[in-house]
Short mmCIF file of C-alpha atoms in Angstrom, two decimals:
data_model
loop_
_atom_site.label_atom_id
_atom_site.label_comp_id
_atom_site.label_asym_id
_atom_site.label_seq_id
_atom_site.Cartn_x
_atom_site.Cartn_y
_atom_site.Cartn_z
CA UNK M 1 -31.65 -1.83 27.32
CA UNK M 2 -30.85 -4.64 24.85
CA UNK M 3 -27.19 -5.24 24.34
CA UNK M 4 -26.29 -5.82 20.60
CA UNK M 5 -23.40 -8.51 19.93
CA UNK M 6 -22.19 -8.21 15.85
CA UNK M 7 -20.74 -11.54 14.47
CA UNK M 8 -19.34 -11.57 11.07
CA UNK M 9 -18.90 -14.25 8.69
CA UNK M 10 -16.61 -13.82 5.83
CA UNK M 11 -17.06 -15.68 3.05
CA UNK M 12 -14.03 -15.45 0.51
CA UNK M 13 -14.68 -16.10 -2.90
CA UNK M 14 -11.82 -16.75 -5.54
CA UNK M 15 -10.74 -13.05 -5.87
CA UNK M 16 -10.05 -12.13 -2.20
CA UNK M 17 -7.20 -11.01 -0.81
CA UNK M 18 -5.93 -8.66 -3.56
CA UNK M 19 -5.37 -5.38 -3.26
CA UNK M 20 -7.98 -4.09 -5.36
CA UNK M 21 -12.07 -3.42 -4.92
CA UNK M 22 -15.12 -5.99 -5.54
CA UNK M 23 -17.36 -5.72 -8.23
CA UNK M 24 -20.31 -7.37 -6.55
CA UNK M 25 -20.56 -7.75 -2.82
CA UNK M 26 -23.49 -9.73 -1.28
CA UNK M 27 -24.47 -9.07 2.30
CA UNK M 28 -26.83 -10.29 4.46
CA UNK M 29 -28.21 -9.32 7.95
CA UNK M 30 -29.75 -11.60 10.87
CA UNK M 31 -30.97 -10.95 13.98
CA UNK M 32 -32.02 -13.29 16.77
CA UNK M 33 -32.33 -12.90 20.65
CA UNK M 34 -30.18 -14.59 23.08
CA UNK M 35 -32.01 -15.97 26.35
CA UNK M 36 -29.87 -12.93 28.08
CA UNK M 37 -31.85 -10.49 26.08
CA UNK M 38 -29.19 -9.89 23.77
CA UNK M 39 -29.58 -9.35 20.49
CA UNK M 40 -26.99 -11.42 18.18
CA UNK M 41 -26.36 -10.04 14.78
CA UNK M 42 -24.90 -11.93 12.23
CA UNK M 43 -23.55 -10.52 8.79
CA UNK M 44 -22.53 -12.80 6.37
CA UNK M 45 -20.57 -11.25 3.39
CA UNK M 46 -19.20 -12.24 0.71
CA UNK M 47 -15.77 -10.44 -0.84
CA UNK M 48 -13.13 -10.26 -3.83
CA UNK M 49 -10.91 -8.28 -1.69
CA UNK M 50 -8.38 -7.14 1.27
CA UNK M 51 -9.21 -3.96 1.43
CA UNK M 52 -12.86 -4.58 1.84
CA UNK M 53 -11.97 -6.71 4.54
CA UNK M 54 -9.86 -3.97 5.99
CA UNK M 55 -12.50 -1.68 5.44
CA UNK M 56 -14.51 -3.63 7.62
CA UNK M 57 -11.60 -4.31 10.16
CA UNK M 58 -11.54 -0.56 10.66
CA UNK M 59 -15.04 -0.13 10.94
CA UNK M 60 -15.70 -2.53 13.63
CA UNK M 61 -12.40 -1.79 15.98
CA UNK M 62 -11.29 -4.96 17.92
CA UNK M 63 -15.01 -6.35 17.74
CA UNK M 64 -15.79 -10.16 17.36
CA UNK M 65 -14.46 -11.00 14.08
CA UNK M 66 -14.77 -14.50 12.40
CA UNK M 67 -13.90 -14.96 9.18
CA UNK M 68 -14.42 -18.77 7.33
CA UNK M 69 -14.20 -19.60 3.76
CA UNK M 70 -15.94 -22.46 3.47
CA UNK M 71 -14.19 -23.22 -0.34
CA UNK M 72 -10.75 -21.96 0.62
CA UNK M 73 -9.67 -25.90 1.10
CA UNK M 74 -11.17 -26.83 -2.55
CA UNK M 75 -10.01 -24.07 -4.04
CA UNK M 76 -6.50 -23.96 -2.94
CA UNK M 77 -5.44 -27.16 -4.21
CA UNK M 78 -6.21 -25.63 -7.83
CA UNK M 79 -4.32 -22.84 -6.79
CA UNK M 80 -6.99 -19.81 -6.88
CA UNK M 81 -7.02 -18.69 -3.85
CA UNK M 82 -5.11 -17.58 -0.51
CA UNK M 83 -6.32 -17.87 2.55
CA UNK M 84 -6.66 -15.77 5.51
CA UNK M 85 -4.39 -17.43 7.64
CA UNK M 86 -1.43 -17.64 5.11
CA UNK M 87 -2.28 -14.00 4.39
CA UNK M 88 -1.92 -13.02 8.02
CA UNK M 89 1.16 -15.44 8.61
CA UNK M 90 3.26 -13.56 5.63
CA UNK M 91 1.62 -9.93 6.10
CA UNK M 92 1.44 -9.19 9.81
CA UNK M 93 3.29 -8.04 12.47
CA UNK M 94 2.93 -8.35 16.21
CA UNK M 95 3.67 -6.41 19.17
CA UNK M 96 3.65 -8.75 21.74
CA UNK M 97 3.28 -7.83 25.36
CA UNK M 98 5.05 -4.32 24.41
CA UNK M 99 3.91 -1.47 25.94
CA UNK M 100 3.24 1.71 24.03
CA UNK M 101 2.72 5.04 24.63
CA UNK M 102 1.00 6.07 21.35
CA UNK M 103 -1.95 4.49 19.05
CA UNK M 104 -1.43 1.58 17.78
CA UNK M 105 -1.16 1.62 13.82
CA UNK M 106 0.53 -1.81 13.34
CA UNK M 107 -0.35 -3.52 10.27
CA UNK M 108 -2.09 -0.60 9.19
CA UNK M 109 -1.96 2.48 6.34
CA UNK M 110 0.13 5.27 8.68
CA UNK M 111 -1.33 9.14 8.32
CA UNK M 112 -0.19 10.66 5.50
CA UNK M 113 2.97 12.26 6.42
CA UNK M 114 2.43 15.92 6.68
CA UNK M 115 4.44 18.43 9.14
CA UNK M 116 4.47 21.69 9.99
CA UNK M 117 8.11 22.61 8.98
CA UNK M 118 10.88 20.38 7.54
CA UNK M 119 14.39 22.02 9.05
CA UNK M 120 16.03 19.96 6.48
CA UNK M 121 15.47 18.86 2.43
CA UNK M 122 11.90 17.13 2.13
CA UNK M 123 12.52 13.37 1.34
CA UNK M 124 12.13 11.57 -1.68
CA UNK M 125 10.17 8.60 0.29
CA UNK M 126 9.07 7.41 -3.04
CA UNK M 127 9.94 3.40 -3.09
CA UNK M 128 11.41 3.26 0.30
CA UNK M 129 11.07 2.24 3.76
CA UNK M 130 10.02 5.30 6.26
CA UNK M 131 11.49 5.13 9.87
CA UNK M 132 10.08 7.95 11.45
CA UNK M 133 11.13 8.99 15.16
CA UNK M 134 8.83 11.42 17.57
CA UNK M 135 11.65 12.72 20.13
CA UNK M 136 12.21 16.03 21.56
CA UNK M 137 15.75 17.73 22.56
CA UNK M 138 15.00 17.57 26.36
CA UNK M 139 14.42 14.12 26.37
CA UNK M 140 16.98 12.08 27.21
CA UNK M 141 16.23 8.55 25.97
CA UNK M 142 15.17 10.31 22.69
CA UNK M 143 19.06 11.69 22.73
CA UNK M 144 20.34 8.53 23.29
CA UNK M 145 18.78 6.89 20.28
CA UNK M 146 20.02 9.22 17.63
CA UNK M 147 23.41 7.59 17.43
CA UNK M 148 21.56 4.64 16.03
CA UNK M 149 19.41 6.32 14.05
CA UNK M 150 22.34 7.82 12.57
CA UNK M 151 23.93 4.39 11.94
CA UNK M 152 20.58 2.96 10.43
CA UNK M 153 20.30 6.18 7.81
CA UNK M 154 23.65 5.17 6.36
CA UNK M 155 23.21 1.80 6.66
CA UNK M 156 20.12 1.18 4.81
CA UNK M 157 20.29 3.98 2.54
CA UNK M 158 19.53 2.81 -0.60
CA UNK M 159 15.91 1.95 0.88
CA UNK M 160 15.31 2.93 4.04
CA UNK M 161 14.75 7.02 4.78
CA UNK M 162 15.05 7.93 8.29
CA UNK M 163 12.82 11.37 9.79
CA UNK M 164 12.72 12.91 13.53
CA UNK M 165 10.05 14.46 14.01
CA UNK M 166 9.87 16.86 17.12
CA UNK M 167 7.07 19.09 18.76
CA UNK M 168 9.31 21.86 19.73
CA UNK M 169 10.27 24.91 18.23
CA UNK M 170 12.81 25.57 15.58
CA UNK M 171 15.55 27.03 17.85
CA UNK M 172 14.98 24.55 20.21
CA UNK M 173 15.87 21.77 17.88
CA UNK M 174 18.24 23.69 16.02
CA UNK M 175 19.72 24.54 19.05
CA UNK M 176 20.70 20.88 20.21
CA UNK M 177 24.43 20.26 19.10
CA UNK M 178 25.16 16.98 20.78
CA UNK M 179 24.72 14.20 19.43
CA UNK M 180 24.29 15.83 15.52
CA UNK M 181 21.40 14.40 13.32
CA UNK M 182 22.27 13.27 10.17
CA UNK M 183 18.49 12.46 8.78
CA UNK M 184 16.09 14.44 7.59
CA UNK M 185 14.45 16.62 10.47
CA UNK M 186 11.19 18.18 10.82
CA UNK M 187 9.33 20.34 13.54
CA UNK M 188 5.34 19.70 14.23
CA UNK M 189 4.80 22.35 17.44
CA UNK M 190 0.86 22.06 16.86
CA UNK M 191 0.99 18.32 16.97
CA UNK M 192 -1.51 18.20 14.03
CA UNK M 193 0.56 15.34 12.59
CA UNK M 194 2.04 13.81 15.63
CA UNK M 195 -1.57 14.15 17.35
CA UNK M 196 -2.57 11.35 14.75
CA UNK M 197 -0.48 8.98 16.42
CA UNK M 198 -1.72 10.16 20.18
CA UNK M 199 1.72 9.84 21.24
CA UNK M 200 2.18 10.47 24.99
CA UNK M 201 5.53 9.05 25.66
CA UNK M 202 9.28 9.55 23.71
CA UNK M 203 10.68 8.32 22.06
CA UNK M 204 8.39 6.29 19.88
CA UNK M 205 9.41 5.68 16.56
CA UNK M 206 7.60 3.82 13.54
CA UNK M 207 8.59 1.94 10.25
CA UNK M 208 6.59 2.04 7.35
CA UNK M 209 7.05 -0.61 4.45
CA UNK M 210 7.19 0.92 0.97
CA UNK M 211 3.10 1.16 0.81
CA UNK M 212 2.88 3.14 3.93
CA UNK M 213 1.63 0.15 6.37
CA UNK M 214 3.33 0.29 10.17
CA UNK M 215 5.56 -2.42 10.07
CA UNK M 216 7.03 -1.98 13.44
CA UNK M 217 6.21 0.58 16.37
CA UNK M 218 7.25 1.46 19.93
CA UNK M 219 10.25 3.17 21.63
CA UNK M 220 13.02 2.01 20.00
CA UNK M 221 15.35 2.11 23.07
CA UNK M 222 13.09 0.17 25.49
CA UNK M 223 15.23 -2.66 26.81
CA UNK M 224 13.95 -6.10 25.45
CA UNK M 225 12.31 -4.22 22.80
CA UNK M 226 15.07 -2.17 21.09
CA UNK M 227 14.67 -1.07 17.14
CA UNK M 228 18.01 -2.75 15.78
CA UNK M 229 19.71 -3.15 12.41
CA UNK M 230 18.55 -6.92 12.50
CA UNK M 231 15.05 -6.12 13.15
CA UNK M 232 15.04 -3.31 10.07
CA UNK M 233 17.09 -5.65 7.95
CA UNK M 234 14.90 -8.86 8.57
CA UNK M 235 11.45 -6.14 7.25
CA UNK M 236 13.19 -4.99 4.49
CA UNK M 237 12.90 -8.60 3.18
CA UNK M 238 10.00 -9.70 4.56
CA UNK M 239 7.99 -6.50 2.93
CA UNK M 240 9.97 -6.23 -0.27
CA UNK M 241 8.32 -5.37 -3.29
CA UNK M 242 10.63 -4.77 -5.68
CA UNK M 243 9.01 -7.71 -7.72
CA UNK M 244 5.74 -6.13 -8.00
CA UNK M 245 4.60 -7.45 -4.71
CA UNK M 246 1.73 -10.24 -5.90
CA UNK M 247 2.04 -13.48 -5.66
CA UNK M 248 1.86 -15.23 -9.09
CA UNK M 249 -1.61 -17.29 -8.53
CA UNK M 250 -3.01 -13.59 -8.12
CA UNK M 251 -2.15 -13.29 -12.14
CA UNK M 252 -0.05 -15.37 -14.52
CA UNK M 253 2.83 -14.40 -15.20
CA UNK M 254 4.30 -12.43 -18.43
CA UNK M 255 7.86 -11.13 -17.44
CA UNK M 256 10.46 -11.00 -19.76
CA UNK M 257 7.99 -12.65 -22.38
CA UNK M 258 5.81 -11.28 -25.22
CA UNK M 259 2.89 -9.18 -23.84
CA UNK M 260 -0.73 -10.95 -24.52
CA UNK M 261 -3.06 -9.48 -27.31
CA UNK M 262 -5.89 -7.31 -26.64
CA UNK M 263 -9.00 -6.93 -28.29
CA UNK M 264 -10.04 -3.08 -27.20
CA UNK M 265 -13.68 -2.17 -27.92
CA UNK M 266 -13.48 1.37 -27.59
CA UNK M 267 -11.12 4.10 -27.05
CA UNK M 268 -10.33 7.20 -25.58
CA UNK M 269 -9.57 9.88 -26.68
CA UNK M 270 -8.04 7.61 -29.47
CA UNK M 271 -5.68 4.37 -29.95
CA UNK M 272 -2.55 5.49 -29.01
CA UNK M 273 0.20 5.66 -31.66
CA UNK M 274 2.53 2.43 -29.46
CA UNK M 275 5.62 1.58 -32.02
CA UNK M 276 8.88 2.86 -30.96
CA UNK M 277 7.37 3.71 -27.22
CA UNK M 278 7.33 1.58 -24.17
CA UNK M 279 3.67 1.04 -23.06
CA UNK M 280 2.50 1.27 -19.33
CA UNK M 281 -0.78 -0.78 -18.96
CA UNK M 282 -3.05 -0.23 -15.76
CA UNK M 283 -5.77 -2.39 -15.35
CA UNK M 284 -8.65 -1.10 -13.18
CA UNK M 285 -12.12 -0.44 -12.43
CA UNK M 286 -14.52 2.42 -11.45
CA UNK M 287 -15.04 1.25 -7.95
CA UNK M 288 -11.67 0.21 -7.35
CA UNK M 289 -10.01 2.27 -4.23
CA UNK M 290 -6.70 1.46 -4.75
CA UNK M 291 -6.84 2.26 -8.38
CA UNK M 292 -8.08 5.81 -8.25
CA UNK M 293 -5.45 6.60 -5.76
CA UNK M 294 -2.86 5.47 -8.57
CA UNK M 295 -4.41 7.85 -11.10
CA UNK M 296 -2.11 11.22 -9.66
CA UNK M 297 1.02 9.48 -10.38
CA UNK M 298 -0.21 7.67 -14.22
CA UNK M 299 -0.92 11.31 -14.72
CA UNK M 300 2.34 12.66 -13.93
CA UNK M 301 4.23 9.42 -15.43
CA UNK M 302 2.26 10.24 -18.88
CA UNK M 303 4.13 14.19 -18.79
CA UNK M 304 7.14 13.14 -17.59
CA UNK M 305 8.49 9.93 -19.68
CA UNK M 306 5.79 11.62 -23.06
CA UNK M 307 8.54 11.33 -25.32
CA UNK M 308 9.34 7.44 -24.51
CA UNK M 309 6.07 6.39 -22.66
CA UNK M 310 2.92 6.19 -23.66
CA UNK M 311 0.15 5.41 -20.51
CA UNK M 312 -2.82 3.20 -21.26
CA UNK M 313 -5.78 2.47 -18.40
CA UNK M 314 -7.91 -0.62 -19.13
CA UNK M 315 -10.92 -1.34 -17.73
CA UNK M 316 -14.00 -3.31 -18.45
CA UNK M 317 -16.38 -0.48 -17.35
CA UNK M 318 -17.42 2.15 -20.61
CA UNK M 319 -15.25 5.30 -21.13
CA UNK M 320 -18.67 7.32 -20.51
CA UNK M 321 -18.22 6.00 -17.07
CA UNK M 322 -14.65 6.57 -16.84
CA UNK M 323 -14.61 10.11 -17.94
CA UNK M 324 -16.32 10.64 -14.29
CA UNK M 325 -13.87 8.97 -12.13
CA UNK M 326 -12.12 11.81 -9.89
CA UNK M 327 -8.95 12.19 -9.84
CA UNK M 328 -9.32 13.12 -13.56
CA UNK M 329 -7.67 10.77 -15.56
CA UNK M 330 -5.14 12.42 -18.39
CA UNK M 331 -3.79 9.41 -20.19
CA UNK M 332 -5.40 7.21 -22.54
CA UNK M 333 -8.14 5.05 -21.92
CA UNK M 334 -8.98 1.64 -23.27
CA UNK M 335 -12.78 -0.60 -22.81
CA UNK M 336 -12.53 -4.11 -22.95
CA UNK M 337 -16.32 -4.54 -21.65
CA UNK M 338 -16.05 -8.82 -21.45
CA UNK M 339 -12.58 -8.70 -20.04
CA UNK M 340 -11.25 -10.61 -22.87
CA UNK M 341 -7.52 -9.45 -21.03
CA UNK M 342 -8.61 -10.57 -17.64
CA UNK M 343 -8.84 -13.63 -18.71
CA UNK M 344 -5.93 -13.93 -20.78
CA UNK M 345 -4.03 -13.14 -17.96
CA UNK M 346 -6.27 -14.73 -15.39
CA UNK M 347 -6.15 -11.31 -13.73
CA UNK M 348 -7.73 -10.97 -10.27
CA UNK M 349 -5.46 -8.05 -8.69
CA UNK M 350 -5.66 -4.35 -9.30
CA UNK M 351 -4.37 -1.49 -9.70
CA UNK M 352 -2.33 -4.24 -11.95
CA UNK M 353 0.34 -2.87 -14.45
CA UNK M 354 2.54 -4.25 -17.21
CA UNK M 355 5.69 -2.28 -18.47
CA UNK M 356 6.31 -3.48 -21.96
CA UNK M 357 9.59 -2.51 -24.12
CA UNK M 358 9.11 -1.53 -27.73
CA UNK M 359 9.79 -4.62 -28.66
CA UNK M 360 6.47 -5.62 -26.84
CA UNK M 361 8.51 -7.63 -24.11
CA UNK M 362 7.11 -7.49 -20.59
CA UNK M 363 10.08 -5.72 -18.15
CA UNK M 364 8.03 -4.81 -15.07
CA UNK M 365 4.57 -6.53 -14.10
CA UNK M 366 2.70 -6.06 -10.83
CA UNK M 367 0.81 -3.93 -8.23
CA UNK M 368 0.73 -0.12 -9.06
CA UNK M 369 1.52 0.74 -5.88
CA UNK M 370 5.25 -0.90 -6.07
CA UNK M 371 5.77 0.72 -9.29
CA UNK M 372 8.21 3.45 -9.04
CA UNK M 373 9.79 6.56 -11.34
CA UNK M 374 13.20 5.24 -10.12
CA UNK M 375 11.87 2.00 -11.40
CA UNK M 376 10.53 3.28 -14.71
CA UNK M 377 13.84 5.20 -15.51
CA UNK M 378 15.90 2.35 -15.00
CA UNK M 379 13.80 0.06 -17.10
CA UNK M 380 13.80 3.09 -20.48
CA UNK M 381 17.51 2.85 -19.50
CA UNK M 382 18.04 -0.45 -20.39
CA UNK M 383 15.92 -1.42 -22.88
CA UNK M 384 15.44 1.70 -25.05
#
């Protein structure tokens, strides 16, 4: 039998790297026999974006992976582009020679947090860091990290939320008096959520960076290895977003200055009635990922802030088109079919949004994803 090798060559183009979808992706397939017998596949594609490459990442597991882009040299002394390397230098994380006991999720989107029981209030993790810890009563190393778990719940609590997790029964966690938890606690005894991260040793613990990517994993008391203040502290900067999380050659920048013109070709259901409000613009596209999974909070920011907020979604696909996007979209939609706006703001990023005040001043600009109702309240706070 003929063994199949896949190479793949990534070409980047001058949108890649943001966290939104392509619009056109080119591919193209080779094959050619090796004197082995082996047949030697080659994909070349071309891409606007991280997540297709992390699409592909996934896709292909720890398979041969090259990735060149042959105009990143041209284009980055005009400033248009970032390449892979300085992408993977300021974004990743590594593990080392560490040894776990559980799947590996580093650098990558963690399962959705969903347990069987929470023993305590459900977190607000809306904004914040996640440090969540799979223990169980009977183990002991799992007992002796709680004191420090303790410590880091206080001491980061203005962004970091802390969460044990265990797979035993209520009353057997309940029933633990020494040492007390003072995070939140939750109980998974079907290991439906903890199965996810095939963990077969405890402690192992993970941190999550405000968009839900594994920042750090591992047992958090192993010797040489230990989770400590310094090592939370030192992510918390590295993966802060309070900025809006882009870096400004991904769009130019508008903060605390007028917000650009538009020329909107067609509406939905209507032009919005703007003076007096502050105006939330997010700029996406049909076959953007990222952007429909912004849509379920728009939606609820459009009920909740109604009476000082009004929610506008640009795109430069038709509203026909848009009407079909699922989620639903309930807020207002706006066409701008030659991307007149992209270009003003020599947009390449999306889900992209711009908070403006009612005096049309720019207070909040960036990814969608870093955008939070804390965030929003604080900014109708100020500058209503």
């Amino acid at each position: 039998m003929k063994r199949t090798k896949i190479f793949l060559a990534v070409f980047a183009l001058s949108g890649m790297f943001y966290n939104g979808q392509a619009q056109e992706t080119k591919t193209e397939v080779k094959d050619s026999v090796t004197s082995d017998g082996t047949v030697r596949k080659t994909i070349k594609m071309e891409v606007k974006s991280a997540e297709d490459l992390q699409n592909l990442f996934k896709m292909l597991g720890n398979g041969n992976v090259q990735v060149k882009n042959k105009s990143a040299d041209a284009q980055q002394k005009k400033g248009t582009v970032t390449t892979l390397n300085q992408v993977q230098g300021r974004l990743m994380e590594s593990n080392g020679d560490k040894t776990l006991h559980a799947k590996s999720y580093l650098n990558r989107q963690a399962p959705e947090l969903k347990v069987e029981k929470w023993l305590t209030d459900v977190p607000n993790t809306e904004g914040k860091f996640v440090l969540i810890d799979f223990w169980g009563p009977s183990c002991g190393p799992c007992r002796k990290s709680i004191p420090d778990l303790n410590k880091f719940s206080k001491q980061f609590k203005d962004k970091l939320v802390v969460i044990g997790v265990a797979p035993n029964k209520e009353e057997s966690v309940r029933g633990m008096k020494e040492p007390v938890i003072e995070y939140y606690s939750a109980i998974d005894t079907k290991k439906e959520y903890i199965g996810k991260y095939e963990v077969k040793g405890y402690p192992h613990a993970v941190l999550l960076d405000t968009r839900g990517i594994v920042r750090w994993e591992g047992n958090p008391v192993l010797s040489g290895y230990e989770l400590t203040a310094e090592v939370i502290e030192g992510l918390l900067k590295k993966y802060d977003y309070e900025n809006g999380g882009v870096d400004r050659n991904m769009a130019k920048p508008f903060l605390g200055e007028k917000v650009p013109d538009w020329n909107i070709k067609e509406w939905y259901p209507k032009e919005p009635k703007t003076k007096g409000k502050f105006v939330l613009r997010d700029f996406f596209s049909f076959h953007c990922g990222p952007c429909r999974k912004a849509i379920p909070k728009l939606n609820k920011w459009s009920k909740e802030f109604a009476d000082d907020l009004v929610v506008i979604g640009c795109a430069k696909d038709g509203v026909k088109r848009l009407l079909e996007i699922e989620p639903k979209i309930e807020y207002n939609l706006a066409s701008d079919p030659q991307g007149e706006i992209w270009k003003t703001m020599d947009l390449h990023v999306l889900s992209y949004v711009q908070l403006i005040d009612p005096k049309g001043i720019v207070r909040w600009e960036g990814l969608c994803i870093d955008l939070t109702t804390a965030k929003i309240k604080e900014i109708i706070s100020k500058y209503k």
